[in-house]
């Protein structure tokens, strides 16, 4: 380890986990530990631009069974910025097609001395299954509609950067809550850190059952808008839907898209967020997505910092 990396110091003793599988099981101090570590990495790497080789000699592997732009690229870049080797697993050209099981595939990758597997899979619980069968670290990069913990963390990091604290803020998650792993991870993290969370969307995509998560359920964006400090606009996940949840995209946009007219009725310092990919004109209009209140690309940069922090924390266990 070089002098700059040595100066960064050891991983915080509070962090004891070898895996990051969800935010549901993380305590408030653990959430703050990741967020503070991510902020330190961001500062020490000149805004996630330069290298800080604290993972030299380590290897990470991305196993993505679903498409991704942000998560996959930023896990790769985060590992490289920290001096780790990283390898991409291409499911479509792998020996899974010859009958090898998913767990055998993961065990074979681990046998090549991989320290951390980053897994995205359409089936909820897949990262948990891997963590029970492997010795290396497992990081959930999105499992079906269950959780997307690093997305939740980068969203919360972005709010913290702009507002200092989550305590007392009203954060609305708007859109396709039913199919959103991002919503679940945000809810666990935001609530544990003191925010009031509203889930808002058409009744076909936002069940009253969400109240059992301790969040407010709303069906009118216009009614809740004046109270919101942050809006996180979730994509309508047509690919996960088996029935049509609203008559037309035009009607959805009329009721739930954040546009110039709604911005005029929102708090002047409202933060406009979206986990991406965004569908311009559906959940957000281009002028709002690219406008002064939008922090959508800050979220992407913070994704690098959060993934650096997570890779370092989980692979530092046992050293
Ligand atoms: N937000 C998010 O997970 O984006 P990708 O699907 O592009 O990784």
GROMACS .gro file of C-alpha atoms and ligand atoms in nm:
model
  327
    1UNK     CA    1   0.000   0.000   0.000
    2UNK     CA    2   0.143   0.342  -0.089
    3UNK     CA    3   0.168   0.637   0.150
    4UNK     CA    4  -0.155   0.807   0.034
    5UNK     CA    5  -0.352   0.486   0.077
    6UNK     CA    6  -0.186   0.417   0.414
    7UNK     CA    7  -0.287   0.767   0.528
    8UNK     CA    8  -0.651   0.675   0.462
    9UNK     CA    9  -0.628   0.444   0.765
   10UNK     CA   10  -0.800   0.115   0.848
   11UNK     CA   11  -1.169   0.041   0.792
   12UNK     CA   12  -1.391   0.167   1.079
   13UNK     CA   13  -1.420  -0.091   1.358
   14UNK     CA   14  -1.798  -0.036   1.368
   15UNK     CA   15  -1.833  -0.212   1.031
   16UNK     CA   16  -1.842  -0.593   1.079
   17UNK     CA   17  -2.019  -0.716   0.765
   18UNK     CA   18  -1.855  -0.922   0.490
   19UNK     CA   19  -2.156  -0.872   0.260
   20UNK     CA   20  -2.394  -0.592   0.165
   21UNK     CA   21  -2.724  -0.763   0.087
   22UNK     CA   22  -2.985  -0.500   0.179
   23UNK     CA   23  -3.047  -0.181   0.375
   24UNK     CA   24  -3.329  -0.335   0.578
   25UNK     CA   25  -3.082  -0.502   0.816
   26UNK     CA   26  -2.846  -0.203   0.852
   27UNK     CA   27  -2.863   0.004   1.172
   28UNK     CA   28  -2.847   0.385   1.161
   29UNK     CA   29  -2.479   0.382   1.276
   30UNK     CA   30  -2.393   0.131   1.000
   31UNK     CA   31  -2.570   0.346   0.738
   32UNK     CA   32  -2.382   0.653   0.859
   33UNK     CA   33  -2.056   0.456   0.858
   34UNK     CA   34  -2.096   0.378   0.484
   35UNK     CA   35  -2.210   0.732   0.404
   36UNK     CA   36  -1.921   0.892   0.596
   37UNK     CA   37  -1.673   0.653   0.435
   38UNK     CA   38  -1.813   0.737   0.090
   39UNK     CA   39  -1.776   1.109   0.165
   40UNK     CA   40  -1.413   1.050   0.271
   41UNK     CA   41  -1.342   0.857  -0.050
   42UNK     CA   42  -1.501   1.131  -0.258
   43UNK     CA   43  -1.281   1.393  -0.095
   44UNK     CA   44  -0.962   1.182  -0.104
   45UNK     CA   45  -1.006   1.107  -0.476
   46UNK     CA   46  -1.075   1.462  -0.588
   47UNK     CA   47  -1.445   1.402  -0.644
   48UNK     CA   48  -1.399   1.035  -0.749
   49UNK     CA   49  -1.152   1.129  -1.026
   50UNK     CA   50  -0.815   1.009  -0.897
   51UNK     CA   51  -0.687   0.677  -0.767
   52UNK     CA   52  -0.649   0.571  -0.406
   53UNK     CA   53  -0.500   0.220  -0.408
   54UNK     CA   54  -0.642   0.074  -0.087
   55UNK     CA   55  -0.756  -0.246  -0.265
   56UNK     CA   56  -0.432  -0.335  -0.444
   57UNK     CA   57  -0.409  -0.715  -0.476
   58UNK     CA   58  -0.786  -0.763  -0.449
   59UNK     CA   59  -1.015  -0.878  -0.731
   60UNK     CA   60  -1.383  -0.805  -0.783
   61UNK     CA   61  -1.623  -0.964  -1.032
   62UNK     CA   62  -1.945  -0.819  -1.170
   63UNK     CA   63  -2.210  -1.089  -1.227
   64UNK     CA   64  -2.496  -0.907  -1.396
   65UNK     CA   65  -2.792  -1.110  -1.518
   66UNK     CA   66  -2.992  -0.793  -1.598
   67UNK     CA   67  -2.895  -0.490  -1.803
   68UNK     CA   68  -2.725  -0.196  -1.635
   69UNK     CA   69  -2.544   0.124  -1.725
   70UNK     CA   70  -2.482   0.309  -1.397
   71UNK     CA   71  -2.441   0.030  -1.142
   72UNK     CA   72  -2.217  -0.198  -1.346
   73UNK     CA   73  -1.992   0.078  -1.476
   74UNK     CA   74  -1.954   0.245  -1.139
   75UNK     CA   75  -1.873  -0.080  -0.956
   76UNK     CA   76  -1.601  -0.144  -1.218
   77UNK     CA   77  -1.464   0.210  -1.198
   78UNK     CA   78  -1.482   0.215  -0.817
   79UNK     CA   79  -1.278  -0.109  -0.797
   80UNK     CA   80  -1.019   0.026  -1.042
   81UNK     CA   81  -0.993   0.363  -0.871
   82UNK     CA   82  -0.906   0.170  -0.552
   83UNK     CA   83  -0.640  -0.038  -0.729
   84UNK     CA   84  -0.833  -0.369  -0.746
   85UNK     CA   85  -0.849  -0.592  -1.054
   86UNK     CA   86  -1.202  -0.631  -1.183
   87UNK     CA   87  -1.357  -0.880  -1.420
   88UNK     CA   88  -1.692  -0.879  -1.601
   89UNK     CA   89  -1.896  -1.200  -1.616
   90UNK     CA   90  -2.108  -1.226  -1.931
   91UNK     CA   91  -2.399  -1.458  -1.850
   92UNK     CA   92  -2.507  -1.499  -2.213
   93UNK     CA   93  -2.170  -1.642  -2.323
   94UNK     CA   94  -2.099  -1.840  -2.004
   95UNK     CA   95  -2.126  -2.213  -1.934
   96UNK     CA   96  -2.464  -2.159  -1.767
   97UNK     CA   97  -2.603  -2.246  -2.110
   98UNK     CA   98  -2.440  -2.593  -2.077
   99UNK     CA   99  -2.632  -2.674  -1.757
  100UNK     CA  100  -2.394  -2.547  -1.490
  101UNK     CA  101  -2.587  -2.424  -1.188
  102UNK     CA  102  -2.581  -2.065  -1.075
  103UNK     CA  103  -2.409  -2.157  -0.746
  104UNK     CA  104  -2.147  -2.375  -0.920
  105UNK     CA  105  -2.077  -2.085  -1.156
  106UNK     CA  106  -2.026  -1.850  -0.863
  107UNK     CA  107  -1.807  -2.104  -0.679
  108UNK     CA  108  -1.587  -2.141  -0.988
  109UNK     CA  109  -1.544  -1.765  -1.012
  110UNK     CA  110  -1.462  -1.750  -0.642
  111UNK     CA  111  -1.201  -2.027  -0.694
  112UNK     CA  112  -1.009  -1.784  -0.917
  113UNK     CA  113  -0.934  -1.592  -0.595
  114UNK     CA  114  -1.204  -1.332  -0.637
  115UNK     CA  115  -1.257  -1.128  -0.319
  116UNK     CA  116  -1.599  -0.976  -0.396
  117UNK     CA  117  -1.887  -1.072  -0.623
  118UNK     CA  118  -2.124  -0.795  -0.728
  119UNK     CA  119  -2.452  -0.957  -0.829
  120UNK     CA  120  -2.759  -0.828  -1.012
  121UNK     CA  121  -3.032  -1.081  -1.074
  122UNK     CA  122  -3.400  -1.080  -1.165
  123UNK     CA  123  -3.481  -1.314  -0.870
  124UNK     CA  124  -3.521  -1.158  -0.524
  125UNK     CA  125  -3.292  -1.324  -0.267
  126UNK     CA  126  -3.022  -1.435  -0.512
  127UNK     CA  127  -2.745  -1.239  -0.332
  128UNK     CA  128  -2.854  -1.393  -0.001
  129UNK     CA  129  -2.828  -1.744  -0.151
  130UNK     CA  130  -2.477  -1.668  -0.278
  131UNK     CA  131  -2.367  -1.527   0.057
  132UNK     CA  132  -2.470  -1.858   0.221
  133UNK     CA  133  -2.264  -2.058  -0.026
  134UNK     CA  134  -1.946  -1.853  -0.074
  135UNK     CA  135  -1.659  -1.734   0.142
  136UNK     CA  136  -1.594  -1.418  -0.062
  137UNK     CA  137  -1.791  -1.096  -0.014
  138UNK     CA  138  -2.126  -1.062  -0.192
  139UNK     CA  139  -2.274  -0.723  -0.283
  140UNK     CA  140  -2.633  -0.690  -0.400
  141UNK     CA  141  -2.651  -0.471  -0.713
  142UNK     CA  142  -3.029  -0.519  -0.744
  143UNK     CA  143  -3.234  -0.837  -0.688
  144UNK     CA  144  -3.566  -0.826  -0.869
  145UNK     CA  145  -3.806  -0.585  -0.701
  146UNK     CA  146  -3.654  -0.654  -0.357
  147UNK     CA  147  -3.360  -0.417  -0.288
  148UNK     CA  148  -3.086  -0.211  -0.451
  149UNK     CA  149  -2.883  -0.111  -0.144
  150UNK     CA  150  -2.607   0.090  -0.312
  151UNK     CA  151  -2.873   0.290  -0.502
  152UNK     CA  152  -3.043   0.370  -0.171
  153UNK     CA  153  -2.710   0.475  -0.023
  154UNK     CA  154  -2.612   0.699  -0.314
  155UNK     CA  155  -2.955   0.863  -0.309
  156UNK     CA  156  -2.922   0.931   0.063
  157UNK     CA  157  -2.563   1.052   0.024
  158UNK     CA  158  -2.683   1.304  -0.237
  159UNK     CA  159  -2.959   1.435  -0.010
  160UNK     CA  160  -2.714   1.462   0.280
  161UNK     CA  161  -2.465   1.655   0.067
  162UNK     CA  162  -2.730   1.910  -0.027
  163UNK     CA  163  -2.924   1.927   0.301
  164UNK     CA  164  -2.669   1.820   0.564
  165UNK     CA  165  -2.903   1.578   0.742
  166UNK     CA  166  -3.205   1.360   0.672
  167UNK     CA  167  -3.367   1.442   1.004
  168UNK     CA  168  -3.711   1.602   0.954
  169UNK     CA  169  -3.698   1.610   0.572
  170UNK     CA  170  -4.000   1.500   0.369
  171UNK     CA  171  -3.891   1.276   0.082
  172UNK     CA  172  -4.144   1.155  -0.176
  173UNK     CA  173  -4.080   0.849  -0.391
  174UNK     CA  174  -4.307   0.894  -0.692
  175UNK     CA  175  -4.406   0.640  -0.956
  176UNK     CA  176  -4.388   0.265  -0.991
  177UNK     CA  177  -4.343   0.176  -0.624
  178UNK     CA  178  -4.477  -0.178  -0.670
  179UNK     CA  179  -4.186  -0.291  -0.887
  180UNK     CA  180  -3.914  -0.074  -0.736
  181UNK     CA  181  -3.617  -0.219  -0.549
  182UNK     CA  182  -3.487   0.138  -0.526
  183UNK     CA  183  -3.801   0.240  -0.334
  184UNK     CA  184  -3.753  -0.039  -0.079
  185UNK     CA  185  -3.388   0.043  -0.015
  186UNK     CA  186  -3.465   0.415   0.006
  187UNK     CA  187  -3.748   0.356   0.252
  188UNK     CA  188  -3.534   0.151   0.492
  189UNK     CA  189  -3.243   0.395   0.480
  190UNK     CA  190  -3.439   0.720   0.483
  191UNK     CA  191  -3.665   0.620   0.768
  192UNK     CA  192  -3.380   0.490   0.981
  193UNK     CA  193  -3.204   0.826   0.940
  194UNK     CA  194  -3.508   1.031   1.040
  195UNK     CA  195  -3.681   1.135   0.717
  196UNK     CA  196  -4.057   1.133   0.660
  197UNK     CA  197  -4.120   0.921   0.350
  198UNK     CA  198  -4.419   0.945   0.115
  199UNK     CA  199  -4.483   0.691  -0.160
  200UNK     CA  200  -4.698   0.837  -0.436
  201UNK     CA  201  -4.835   0.702  -0.762
  202UNK     CA  202  -5.140   0.540  -0.922
  203UNK     CA  203  -5.331   0.302  -0.692
  204UNK     CA  204  -5.238   0.015  -0.924
  205UNK     CA  205  -4.869   0.077  -0.845
  206UNK     CA  206  -4.892   0.198  -0.482
  207UNK     CA  207  -5.077  -0.030  -0.243
  208UNK     CA  208  -5.204   0.080   0.100
  209UNK     CA  209  -4.992  -0.212   0.229
  210UNK     CA  210  -4.692   0.024   0.209
  211UNK     CA  211  -4.823   0.191   0.524
  212UNK     CA  212  -4.692  -0.112   0.716
  213UNK     CA  213  -4.340   0.007   0.620
  214UNK     CA  214  -4.409   0.323   0.821
  215UNK     CA  215  -4.449   0.548   0.518
  216UNK     CA  216  -4.732   0.779   0.407
  217UNK     CA  217  -4.923   0.662   0.099
  218UNK     CA  218  -5.051   0.926  -0.144
  219UNK     CA  219  -5.223   0.916  -0.482
  220UNK     CA  220  -5.205   1.284  -0.580
  221UNK     CA  221  -4.866   1.440  -0.650
  222UNK     CA  222  -5.030   1.783  -0.660
  223UNK     CA  223  -5.157   1.743  -0.302
  224UNK     CA  224  -4.824   1.639  -0.148
  225UNK     CA  225  -4.598   1.861  -0.363
  226UNK     CA  226  -4.593   2.174  -0.140
  227UNK     CA  227  -4.470   1.964   0.157
  228UNK     CA  228  -4.184   1.787  -0.023
  229UNK     CA  229  -3.816   1.869   0.031
  230UNK     CA  230  -3.705   1.597  -0.210
  231UNK     CA  231  -3.876   1.419  -0.500
  232UNK     CA  232  -3.725   1.093  -0.622
  233UNK     CA  233  -3.896   1.015  -0.953
  234UNK     CA  234  -3.898   0.643  -1.024
  235UNK     CA  235  -3.922   0.498  -1.371
  236UNK     CA  236  -4.235   0.307  -1.468
  237UNK     CA  237  -4.094  -0.044  -1.510
  238UNK     CA  238  -4.301  -0.166  -1.802
  239UNK     CA  239  -4.074  -0.472  -1.837
  240UNK     CA  240  -4.179  -0.603  -1.491
  241UNK     CA  241  -4.555  -0.549  -1.538
  242UNK     CA  242  -4.795  -0.821  -1.640
  243UNK     CA  243  -5.100  -0.593  -1.670
  244UNK     CA  244  -5.139  -0.231  -1.781
  245UNK     CA  245  -5.143  -0.019  -1.463
  246UNK     CA  246  -5.287   0.299  -1.624
  247UNK     CA  247  -5.475   0.380  -1.944
  248UNK     CA  248  -5.189   0.559  -2.124
  249UNK     CA  249  -4.843   0.704  -2.071
  250UNK     CA  250  -4.993   1.044  -2.151
  251UNK     CA  251  -5.238   1.014  -1.862
  252UNK     CA  252  -4.959   0.900  -1.628
  253UNK     CA  253  -4.747   1.202  -1.725
  254UNK     CA  254  -5.043   1.434  -1.674
  255UNK     CA  255  -5.085   1.316  -1.313
  256UNK     CA  256  -4.733   1.228  -1.201
  257UNK     CA  257  -4.465   1.382  -1.426
  258UNK     CA  258  -4.257   1.657  -1.269
  259UNK     CA  259  -4.281   1.947  -1.510
  260UNK     CA  260  -4.228   2.326  -1.519
  261UNK     CA  261  -4.578   2.403  -1.394
  262UNK     CA  262  -4.542   2.173  -1.092
  263UNK     CA  263  -4.195   2.315  -1.019
  264UNK     CA  264  -4.357   2.657  -0.979
  265UNK     CA  265  -4.576   2.513  -0.699
  266UNK     CA  266  -4.292   2.324  -0.522
  267UNK     CA  267  -4.062   2.450  -0.246
  268UNK     CA  268  -3.802   2.679  -0.408
  269UNK     CA  269  -3.511   2.459  -0.290
  270UNK     CA  270  -3.672   2.122  -0.370
  271UNK     CA  271  -3.425   1.853  -0.481
  272UNK     CA  272  -3.521   1.666  -0.796
  273UNK     CA  273  -3.379   1.316  -0.808
  274UNK     CA  274  -3.414   1.005  -1.022
  275UNK     CA  275  -3.229   0.675  -0.992
  276UNK     CA  276  -3.215   0.639  -1.371
  277UNK     CA  277  -3.260   0.541  -1.636
  278UNK     CA  278  -3.503   0.830  -1.685
  279UNK     CA  279  -3.782   0.832  -1.940
  280UNK     CA  280  -3.798   1.195  -2.047
  281UNK     CA  281  -4.157   1.311  -2.079
  282UNK     CA  282  -4.297   1.023  -1.870
  283UNK     CA  283  -4.190   1.075  -1.505
  284UNK     CA  284  -3.997   1.397  -1.569
  285UNK     CA  285  -3.983   1.659  -1.843
  286UNK     CA  286  -3.646   1.747  -1.998
  287UNK     CA  287  -3.645   2.104  -1.860
  288UNK     CA  288  -3.681   1.969  -1.504
  289UNK     CA  289  -3.435   1.680  -1.554
  290UNK     CA  290  -3.172   1.925  -1.678
  291UNK     CA  291  -3.282   2.219  -1.459
  292UNK     CA  292  -3.114   2.388  -1.161
  293UNK     CA  293  -3.292   2.180  -0.894
  294UNK     CA  294  -3.195   1.849  -1.054
  295UNK     CA  295  -2.920   1.648  -0.880
  296UNK     CA  296  -2.960   1.342  -1.102
  297UNK     CA  297  -2.600   1.341  -1.226
  298UNK     CA  298  -2.470   1.415  -0.873
  299UNK     CA  299  -2.638   1.087  -0.777
  300UNK     CA  300  -2.436   0.908  -1.046
  301UNK     CA  301  -2.105   1.055  -0.924
  302UNK     CA  302  -2.196   0.965  -0.567
  303UNK     CA  303  -2.258   0.611  -0.690
  304UNK     CA  304  -1.882   0.584  -0.744
  305UNK     CA  305  -1.808   0.706  -0.391
  306UNK     CA  306  -2.063   0.474  -0.231
  307UNK     CA  307  -1.936   0.173  -0.428
  308UNK     CA  308  -1.576   0.253  -0.334
  309UNK     CA  309  -1.684   0.263   0.030
  310UNK     CA  310  -1.881  -0.061   0.011
  311UNK     CA  311  -1.609  -0.254  -0.174
  312UNK     CA  312  -1.349  -0.139   0.078
  313UNK     CA  313  -1.561  -0.203   0.388
  314UNK     CA  314  -1.678  -0.553   0.298
  315UNK     CA  315  -1.341  -0.676   0.168
  316UNK     CA  316  -1.155  -0.535   0.471
  317UNK     CA  317  -1.331  -0.776   0.708
  318UNK     CA  318  -1.104  -1.041   0.855
  319UNK     CA  319  -0.782  -0.852   0.781
  320LIG     N1  320  -3.011   0.306  -1.123
  320LIG     C1  321  -2.965   0.192  -1.177
  320LIG     O1  322  -2.959   0.086  -1.114
  320LIG     O2  323  -2.927   0.207  -1.308
  320LIG     P1  324  -2.873   0.088  -1.398
  320LIG     O3  325  -2.985  -0.010  -1.418
  320LIG     O4  326  -2.830   0.153  -1.526
  320LIG     O5  327  -2.759   0.022  -1.327
   0.00000   0.00000   0.00000
